[in-house]
Tab-separated table of C-alpha atoms in Angstrom:
chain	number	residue	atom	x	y	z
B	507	UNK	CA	13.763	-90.719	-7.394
B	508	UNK	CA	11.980	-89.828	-10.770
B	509	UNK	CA	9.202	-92.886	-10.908
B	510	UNK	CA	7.870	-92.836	-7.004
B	511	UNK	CA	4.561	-92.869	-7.423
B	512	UNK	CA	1.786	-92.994	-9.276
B	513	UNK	CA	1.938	-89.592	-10.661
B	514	UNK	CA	5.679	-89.622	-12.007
B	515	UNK	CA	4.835	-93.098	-13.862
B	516	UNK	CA	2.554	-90.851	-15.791
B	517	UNK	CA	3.947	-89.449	-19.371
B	518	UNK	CA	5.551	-85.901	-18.480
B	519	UNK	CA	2.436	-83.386	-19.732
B	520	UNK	CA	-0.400	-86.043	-19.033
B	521	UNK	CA	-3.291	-86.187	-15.986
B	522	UNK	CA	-1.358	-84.749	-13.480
B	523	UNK	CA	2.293	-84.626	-14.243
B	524	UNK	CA	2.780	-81.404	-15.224
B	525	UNK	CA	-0.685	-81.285	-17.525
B	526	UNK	CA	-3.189	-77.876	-17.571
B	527	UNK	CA	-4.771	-79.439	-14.982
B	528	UNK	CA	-8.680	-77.649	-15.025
B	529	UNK	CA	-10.078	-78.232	-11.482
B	530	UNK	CA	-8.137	-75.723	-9.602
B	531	UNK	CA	-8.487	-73.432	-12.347
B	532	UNK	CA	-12.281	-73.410	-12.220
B	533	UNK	CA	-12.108	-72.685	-8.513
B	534	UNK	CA	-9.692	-69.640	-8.989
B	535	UNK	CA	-12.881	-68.453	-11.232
B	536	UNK	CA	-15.161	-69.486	-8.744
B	537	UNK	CA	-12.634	-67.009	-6.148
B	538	UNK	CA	-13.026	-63.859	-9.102
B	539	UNK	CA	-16.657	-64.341	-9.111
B	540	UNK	CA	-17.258	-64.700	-5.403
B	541	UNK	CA	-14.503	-61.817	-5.237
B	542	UNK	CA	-16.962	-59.675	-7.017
B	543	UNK	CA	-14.196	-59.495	-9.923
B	544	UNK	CA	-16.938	-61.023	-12.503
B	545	UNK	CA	-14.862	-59.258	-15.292
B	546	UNK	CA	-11.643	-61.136	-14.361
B	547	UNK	CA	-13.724	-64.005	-14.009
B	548	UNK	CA	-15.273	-64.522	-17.517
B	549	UNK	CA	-11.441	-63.651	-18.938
B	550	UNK	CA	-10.330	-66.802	-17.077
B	551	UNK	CA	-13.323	-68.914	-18.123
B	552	UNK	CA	-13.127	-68.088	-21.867
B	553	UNK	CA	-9.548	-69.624	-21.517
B	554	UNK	CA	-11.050	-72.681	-19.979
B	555	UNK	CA	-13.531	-73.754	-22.557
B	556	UNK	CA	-12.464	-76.331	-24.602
B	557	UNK	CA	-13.941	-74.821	-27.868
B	558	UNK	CA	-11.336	-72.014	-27.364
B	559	UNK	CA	-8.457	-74.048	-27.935
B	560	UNK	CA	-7.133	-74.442	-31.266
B	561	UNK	CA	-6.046	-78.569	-30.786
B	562	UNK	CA	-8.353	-80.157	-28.865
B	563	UNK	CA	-9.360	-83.981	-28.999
B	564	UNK	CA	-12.471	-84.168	-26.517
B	565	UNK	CA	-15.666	-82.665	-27.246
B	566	UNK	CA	-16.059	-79.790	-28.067
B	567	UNK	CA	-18.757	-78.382	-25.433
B	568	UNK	CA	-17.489	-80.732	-22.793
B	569	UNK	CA	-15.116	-79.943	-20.303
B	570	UNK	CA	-12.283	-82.080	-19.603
B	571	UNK	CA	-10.443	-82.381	-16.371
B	572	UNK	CA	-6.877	-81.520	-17.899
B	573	UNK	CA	-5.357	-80.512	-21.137
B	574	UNK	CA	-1.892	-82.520	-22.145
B	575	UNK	CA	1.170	-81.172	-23.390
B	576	UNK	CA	4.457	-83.360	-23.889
B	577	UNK	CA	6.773	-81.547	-27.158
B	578	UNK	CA	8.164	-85.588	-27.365
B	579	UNK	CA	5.263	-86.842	-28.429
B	580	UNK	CA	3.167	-85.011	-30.402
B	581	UNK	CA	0.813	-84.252	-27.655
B	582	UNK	CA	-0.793	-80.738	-27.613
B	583	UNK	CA	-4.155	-79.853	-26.452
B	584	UNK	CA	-5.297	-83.765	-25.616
B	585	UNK	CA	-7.697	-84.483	-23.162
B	586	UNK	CA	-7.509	-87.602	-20.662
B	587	UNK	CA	-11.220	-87.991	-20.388
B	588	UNK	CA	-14.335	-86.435	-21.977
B	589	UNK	CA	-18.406	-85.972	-21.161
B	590	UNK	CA	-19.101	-85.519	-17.219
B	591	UNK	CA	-15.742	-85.152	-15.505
B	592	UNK	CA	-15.651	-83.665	-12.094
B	593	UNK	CA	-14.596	-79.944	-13.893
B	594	UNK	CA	-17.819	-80.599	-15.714
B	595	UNK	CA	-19.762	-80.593	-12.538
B	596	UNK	CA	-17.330	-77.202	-11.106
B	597	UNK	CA	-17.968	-76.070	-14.560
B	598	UNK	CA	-22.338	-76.114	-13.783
B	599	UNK	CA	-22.152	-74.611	-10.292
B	600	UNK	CA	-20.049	-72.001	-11.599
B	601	UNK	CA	-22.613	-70.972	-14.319
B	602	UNK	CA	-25.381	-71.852	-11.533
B	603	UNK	CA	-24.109	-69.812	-8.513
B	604	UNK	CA	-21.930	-67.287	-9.847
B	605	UNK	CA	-22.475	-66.496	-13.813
B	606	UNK	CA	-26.205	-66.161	-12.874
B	607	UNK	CA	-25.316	-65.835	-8.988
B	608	UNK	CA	-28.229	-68.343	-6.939
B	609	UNK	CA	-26.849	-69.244	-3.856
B	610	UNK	CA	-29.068	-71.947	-1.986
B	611	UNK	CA	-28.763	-71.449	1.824
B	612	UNK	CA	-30.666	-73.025	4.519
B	613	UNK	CA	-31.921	-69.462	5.370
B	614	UNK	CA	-33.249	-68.901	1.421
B	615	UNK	CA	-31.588	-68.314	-1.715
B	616	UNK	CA	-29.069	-65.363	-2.048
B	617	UNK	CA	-29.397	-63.745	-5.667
B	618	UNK	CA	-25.475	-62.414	-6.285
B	619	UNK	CA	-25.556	-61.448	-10.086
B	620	UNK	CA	-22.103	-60.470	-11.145
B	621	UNK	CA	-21.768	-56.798	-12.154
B	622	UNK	CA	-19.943	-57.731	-15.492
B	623	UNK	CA	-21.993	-60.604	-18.094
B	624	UNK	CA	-20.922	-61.691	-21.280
B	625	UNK	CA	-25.061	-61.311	-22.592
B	626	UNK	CA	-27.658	-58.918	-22.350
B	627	UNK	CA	-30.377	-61.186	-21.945
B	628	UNK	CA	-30.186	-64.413	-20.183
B	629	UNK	CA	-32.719	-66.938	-18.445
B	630	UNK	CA	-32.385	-70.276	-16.248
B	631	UNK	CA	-34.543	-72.283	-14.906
B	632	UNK	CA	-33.675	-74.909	-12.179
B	633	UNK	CA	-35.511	-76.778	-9.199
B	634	UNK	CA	-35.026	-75.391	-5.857
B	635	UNK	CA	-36.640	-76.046	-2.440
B	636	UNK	CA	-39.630	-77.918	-4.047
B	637	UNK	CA	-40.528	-75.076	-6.586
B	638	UNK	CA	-39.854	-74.222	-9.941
B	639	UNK	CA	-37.535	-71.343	-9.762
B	640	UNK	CA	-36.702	-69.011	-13.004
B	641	UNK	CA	-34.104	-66.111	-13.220
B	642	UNK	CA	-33.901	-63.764	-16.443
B	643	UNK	CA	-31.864	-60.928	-16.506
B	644	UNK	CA	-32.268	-58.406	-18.805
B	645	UNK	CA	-29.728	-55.532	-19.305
B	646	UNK	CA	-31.394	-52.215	-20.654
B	647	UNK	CA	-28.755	-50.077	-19.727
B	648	UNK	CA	-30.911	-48.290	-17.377
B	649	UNK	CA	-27.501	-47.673	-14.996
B	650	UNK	CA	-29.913	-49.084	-11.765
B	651	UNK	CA	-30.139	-52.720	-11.395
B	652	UNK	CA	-33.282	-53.615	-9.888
B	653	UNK	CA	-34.482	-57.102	-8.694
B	654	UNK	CA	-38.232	-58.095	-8.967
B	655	UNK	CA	-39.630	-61.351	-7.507
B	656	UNK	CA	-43.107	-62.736	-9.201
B	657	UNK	CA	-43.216	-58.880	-10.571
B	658	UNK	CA	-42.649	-56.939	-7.444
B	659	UNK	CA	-39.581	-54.806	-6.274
B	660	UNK	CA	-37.722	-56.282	-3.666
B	661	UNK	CA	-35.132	-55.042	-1.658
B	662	UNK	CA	-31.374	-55.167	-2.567
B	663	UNK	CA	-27.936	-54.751	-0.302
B	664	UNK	CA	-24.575	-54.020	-0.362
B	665	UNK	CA	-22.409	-57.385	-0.367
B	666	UNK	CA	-18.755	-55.878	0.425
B	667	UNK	CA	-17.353	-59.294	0.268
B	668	UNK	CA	-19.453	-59.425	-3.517
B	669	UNK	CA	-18.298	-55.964	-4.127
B	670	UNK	CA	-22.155	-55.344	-5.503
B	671	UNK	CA	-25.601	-55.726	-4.872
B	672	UNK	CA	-27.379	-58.301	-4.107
B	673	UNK	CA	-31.332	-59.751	-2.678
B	674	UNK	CA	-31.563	-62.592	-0.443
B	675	UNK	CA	-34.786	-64.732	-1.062
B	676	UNK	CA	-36.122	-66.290	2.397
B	677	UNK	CA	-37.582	-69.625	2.712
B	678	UNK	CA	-40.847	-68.637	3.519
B	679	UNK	CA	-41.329	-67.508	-0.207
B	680	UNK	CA	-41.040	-71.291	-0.936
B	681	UNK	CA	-43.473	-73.515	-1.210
B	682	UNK	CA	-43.846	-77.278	-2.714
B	683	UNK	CA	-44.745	-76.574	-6.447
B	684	UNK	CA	-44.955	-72.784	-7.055
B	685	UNK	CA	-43.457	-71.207	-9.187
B	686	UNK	CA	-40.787	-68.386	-8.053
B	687	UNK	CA	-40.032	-65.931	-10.830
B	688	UNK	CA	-36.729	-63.782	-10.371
B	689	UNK	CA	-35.794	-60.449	-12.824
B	690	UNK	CA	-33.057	-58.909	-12.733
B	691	UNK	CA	-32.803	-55.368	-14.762
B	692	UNK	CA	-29.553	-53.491	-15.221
């Protein structure tokens, strides 16, 4: 039967009959990044932004959870929904945990930045553990990356699952309102 459901009552190329549909897509990038396979990564991203797509109808700089397609009507590059949709939330951990790599873990923070960025320069600053925590990342082609916490060398590992290096950041280090300043130098 073609109409069981709630899905095949849906127009063919709408939500989730047979639509781009964007959450799954951002966790295959989430996979590349955590993968170590940043490059792969930011190629699949680009594609996901909706200010890459030549017909689009939500905003811009938002994204949507799907992208519509049905020949029949007319519909090409539509959006169900717009502003905070659940792959706008995938969309900020992505660019939180994996395009500038802070992992919070009840041991610390982990500090994975990807091996391949679409900047040179780069800076966030979020909330974490009670402290005001900043990351810049500065690429001066150096061919070393080196990671320096409130202006002191810290030690960096191997991640194999990463496939690069990487600092973890324990809890002790945090405490309610300092400030915790993390550079990263390639």
């Amino acid at each position: 039967y073609k109409k069981v459901g709630r899905i095949g009552e849906l127009p063919a190329g709408t939500a989730e009959n047979a639509a781009t549909y964007i959450h799954a897509s951002l966790f295959a990038v989430m996979a590349l990044f955590k993968m170590g396979e940043s490059e792969k990564g930011w190629q699949q991203l680009k594609k996901l932004f909706p200010f890459t797509h030549e017909n689009i109808t939500s905003t811009p700089y938002v994204m949507p959870n799907s992208y519509c397609r049905n020949i029949e009507w007319g519909i090409d590059g539509y959006s169900m929904s717009d502003w905070h949709t659940g792959s706008g939330a995938v969309l900020l951990r992505i660019i939180t945990e994996f395009v500038f790599g802070i992992q919070v873990n009840t041991s610390g923070v982990k500090i994975a930045f990807p091996k391949t960025t679409v900047f040179k320069k780069g800076k966030i600053t979020l909330p974490i553990k009670e402290c005001v925590f900043i990351l810049e990342y500065d690429d001066t082609d150096s061919g070393k990356r080196l990671f320096e916490v409130n202006g002191e060398i810290v030690k960096s590992e191997y991640d194999d699952e990463f496939k690069g290096l990487i600092t973890n950041l324990p809890n002790e280090i945090f405490k309610k309102g300092k400030q915790i300043k993390v550079n990263i130098t390639d």
